[in-house]
Amino acid sequence: MGLEKEKEEIIELTEVLEEGPAFAAKKDLGEELPPNPGGKKDPLRPQASSDSLSALPDSSSRILKGAPARETENWAGREGVRLVERLAVDFIPRIVTEKLSSEVAKLKAETDALRARGEAFSRKLEEWFSSEGLKCLEQKAREEIPRVAAAALHPEIEALKKEIEKIQAQGEDLNRRTQSWLENEGKEILEKVARELFPQMAERVLHQEIERLKEESRAAENE
């Protein structure tokens, strides 16, 4: 009931603010006010008799007739503004809440639906991974890892093959050079070294053998 009463006050205030200047203009032109049924007291309708107004000069009559319009404007500039501000503070949040409540509820429902779908998808994904997904991934891994590894290691394997071929070529070249050296300068050098070293080596070996025999002979004599 209080809300309906405040709404009626706003409507009446709006009508007064809208009709006040027009009402004053009509009075300045000498138009008649609409009848006041029941003889109710109205702040916009002066209670003076028509005889008292007709007895006044034209300028005084216009001033008295324009007084209600000025009072309405003054009221609108003072109490009216404060009333409108108070009603705006009271009603605008309510109106906004009423208008947006349905949209907020709709967005909340959509958000809840999306959250529920996301949770359901997560559960299904976990179930799939724990059963078919794991087996499928293992099968894919067995099929793909060798191919991926071969593709990734192919450059390294090719580089190793080239290095091995290079080492083999160097070994073969070294063997050819060694054979050629042995057949020419190497043979002569080895023969010369043998002629120089073999007598010395033979003498040393024989000397050691002779000393060993002497030691054995002395040991036998002592026995």
Tab-separated table of C-alpha atoms in Angstrom, residues 52-187:
chain	number	residue	atom	x	y	z
A	52	SER	CA	-13.839	41.151	-5.652
A	53	LEU	CA	-11.646	40.357	-8.669
A	54	SER	CA	-13.789	42.404	-11.036
A	55	ALA	CA	-13.616	45.327	-8.657
A	56	LEU	CA	-9.800	45.417	-8.894
A	57	PRO	CA	-7.912	47.058	-11.758
A	58	ASP	CA	-6.835	44.857	-14.636
A	59	SER	CA	-3.155	44.761	-13.551
A	60	SER	CA	-4.039	43.761	-9.962
A	61	SER	CA	-6.402	41.102	-11.264
A	62	ARG	CA	-3.636	39.618	-13.419
A	63	ILE	CA	-1.207	39.605	-10.460
A	64	LEU	CA	-3.750	37.791	-8.262
A	65	LYS	CA	-4.573	35.350	-11.020
A	66	GLY	CA	-0.840	34.606	-11.641
A	67	ALA	CA	-0.094	34.030	-7.972
A	68	PRO	CA	-0.983	30.304	-7.993
A	69	ALA	CA	1.358	29.700	-10.927
A	70	ARG	CA	4.196	31.486	-9.134
A	71	GLU	CA	3.492	29.510	-5.971
A	72	THR	CA	3.584	26.302	-7.966
A	73	GLU	CA	6.897	27.274	-9.545
A	74	ASN	CA	8.348	28.260	-6.164
A	75	TRP	CA	7.174	24.979	-4.651
A	76	ALA	CA	8.652	23.058	-7.559
A	77	GLY	CA	11.973	24.878	-7.072
A	78	ARG	CA	12.110	24.112	-3.343
A	79	GLU	CA	10.048	21.294	-1.887
A	80	GLY	CA	9.325	19.759	-5.287
A	81	VAL	CA	13.002	19.231	-6.097
A	82	ARG	CA	13.666	17.653	-2.714
A	83	LEU	CA	10.599	15.417	-3.062
A	84	VAL	CA	11.640	14.313	-6.529
A	85	GLU	CA	15.184	13.611	-5.306
A	86	ARG	CA	13.888	11.607	-2.354
A	87	LEU	CA	11.487	9.656	-4.523
A	88	ALA	CA	14.259	9.051	-7.067
A	89	VAL	CA	16.540	7.709	-4.339
A	90	ASP	CA	13.741	5.475	-3.059
A	91	PHE	CA	12.292	4.239	-6.324
A	92	ILE	CA	15.107	4.132	-8.894
A	93	PRO	CA	16.965	1.266	-7.144
A	94	ARG	CA	13.686	-0.628	-6.807
A	95	ILE	CA	12.779	-0.084	-10.447
A	96	VAL	CA	16.276	-1.047	-11.597
A	97	THR	CA	16.172	-4.125	-9.389
A	98	GLU	CA	12.771	-5.132	-10.743
A	99	LYS	CA	13.867	-4.614	-14.342
A	100	LEU	CA	17.218	-6.351	-13.954
A	101	SER	CA	16.146	-9.161	-11.651
A	102	SER	CA	14.864	-11.228	-14.562
A	103	GLU	CA	18.050	-10.637	-16.572
A	104	VAL	CA	20.213	-11.427	-13.552
A	105	ALA	CA	18.247	-14.614	-12.929
A	106	LYS	CA	18.603	-15.551	-16.603
A	107	LEU	CA	22.359	-14.957	-16.575
A	108	LYS	CA	22.694	-16.911	-13.339
A	109	ALA	CA	20.761	-19.812	-14.835
A	110	GLU	CA	22.948	-19.757	-17.957
A	111	THR	CA	26.091	-19.606	-15.801
A	112	ASP	CA	24.908	-22.521	-13.691
A	113	ALA	CA	24.096	-24.485	-16.847
A	114	LEU	CA	27.558	-23.810	-18.299
A	115	ARG	CA	29.205	-24.773	-15.010
A	116	ALA	CA	27.181	-27.988	-14.873
A	117	ARG	CA	28.129	-28.806	-18.480
A	118	GLY	CA	31.794	-28.153	-17.715
A	119	GLU	CA	31.703	-30.402	-14.647
A	120	ALA	CA	29.929	-33.138	-16.596
A	121	PHE	CA	32.506	-32.880	-19.393
A	122	SER	CA	35.346	-33.106	-16.860
A	123	ARG	CA	33.824	-36.221	-15.315
A	124	LYS	CA	33.338	-37.853	-18.708
A	125	LEU	CA	36.906	-36.988	-19.693
A	126	GLU	CA	38.277	-38.501	-16.485
A	127	GLU	CA	36.198	-41.644	-17.004
A	128	TRP	CA	37.425	-41.931	-20.585
A	129	PHE	CA	41.059	-41.514	-19.544
A	130	SER	CA	40.687	-44.109	-16.794
A	131	SER	CA	39.301	-46.722	-19.210
A	132	GLU	CA	39.436	-46.476	-23.003
A	133	GLY	CA	41.537	-43.330	-23.082
A	134	LEU	CA	44.553	-44.848	-21.353
A	135	LYS	CA	44.530	-47.910	-23.602
A	136	CYS	CA	44.107	-45.750	-26.681
A	137	LEU	CA	46.979	-43.500	-25.630
A	138	GLU	CA	49.223	-46.498	-24.944
A	139	GLN	CA	48.433	-47.945	-28.366
A	140	LYS	CA	49.102	-44.608	-30.039
A	141	ALA	CA	52.350	-44.284	-28.107
A	142	ARG	CA	53.521	-47.729	-29.252
A	143	GLU	CA	52.692	-46.825	-32.828
A	144	GLU	CA	53.926	-43.265	-32.908
A	145	ILE	CA	56.970	-43.197	-30.619
A	146	PRO	CA	59.199	-45.277	-32.944
A	147	ARG	CA	58.207	-43.169	-35.923
A	148	VAL	CA	58.667	-39.924	-34.013
A	149	ALA	CA	61.974	-41.112	-32.568
A	150	ALA	CA	63.201	-42.175	-35.995
A	151	ALA	CA	62.193	-38.850	-37.479
A	152	ALA	CA	63.849	-36.961	-34.623
A	153	LEU	CA	67.044	-39.068	-34.639
A	154	HIS	CA	67.397	-39.359	-38.411
A	155	PRO	CA	69.660	-36.282	-38.710
A	156	GLU	CA	71.866	-37.546	-35.866
A	157	ILE	CA	72.055	-41.023	-37.383
A	158	GLU	CA	73.022	-39.615	-40.759
A	159	ALA	CA	75.708	-37.459	-39.135
A	160	LEU	CA	77.111	-40.512	-37.299
A	161	LYS	CA	77.156	-42.519	-40.518
A	162	LYS	CA	79.142	-39.781	-42.224
A	163	GLU	CA	81.628	-39.660	-39.337
A	164	ILE	CA	82.056	-43.452	-39.428
A	165	GLU	CA	82.616	-43.389	-43.169
A	166	LYS	CA	85.152	-40.611	-42.720
A	167	ILE	CA	87.028	-42.582	-40.024
A	168	GLN	CA	86.993	-45.704	-42.191
A	169	ALA	CA	88.398	-43.751	-45.106
A	170	GLN	CA	91.124	-42.308	-42.877
A	171	GLY	CA	91.979	-45.821	-41.573
A	172	GLU	CA	92.215	-47.238	-45.069
A	173	ASP	CA	94.433	-44.353	-46.140
A	174	LEU	CA	96.658	-44.910	-43.082
A	175	ASN	CA	96.959	-48.620	-43.908
A	176	ARG	CA	97.964	-47.836	-47.482
A	177	ARG	CA	100.595	-45.368	-46.325
A	178	THR	CA	101.946	-47.821	-43.737
A	179	GLN	CA	102.187	-50.600	-46.287
A	180	SER	CA	103.883	-48.320	-48.763
A	181	TRP	CA	106.353	-47.139	-46.087
A	182	LEU	CA	107.121	-50.686	-45.010
A	183	GLU	CA	107.779	-51.712	-48.579
A	184	ASN	CA	110.200	-48.848	-49.141
A	185	GLU	CA	111.920	-46.757	-46.445
A	186	GLY	CA	110.449	-48.683	-43.531
A	187	LYS	CA	111.949	-52.002	-44.483
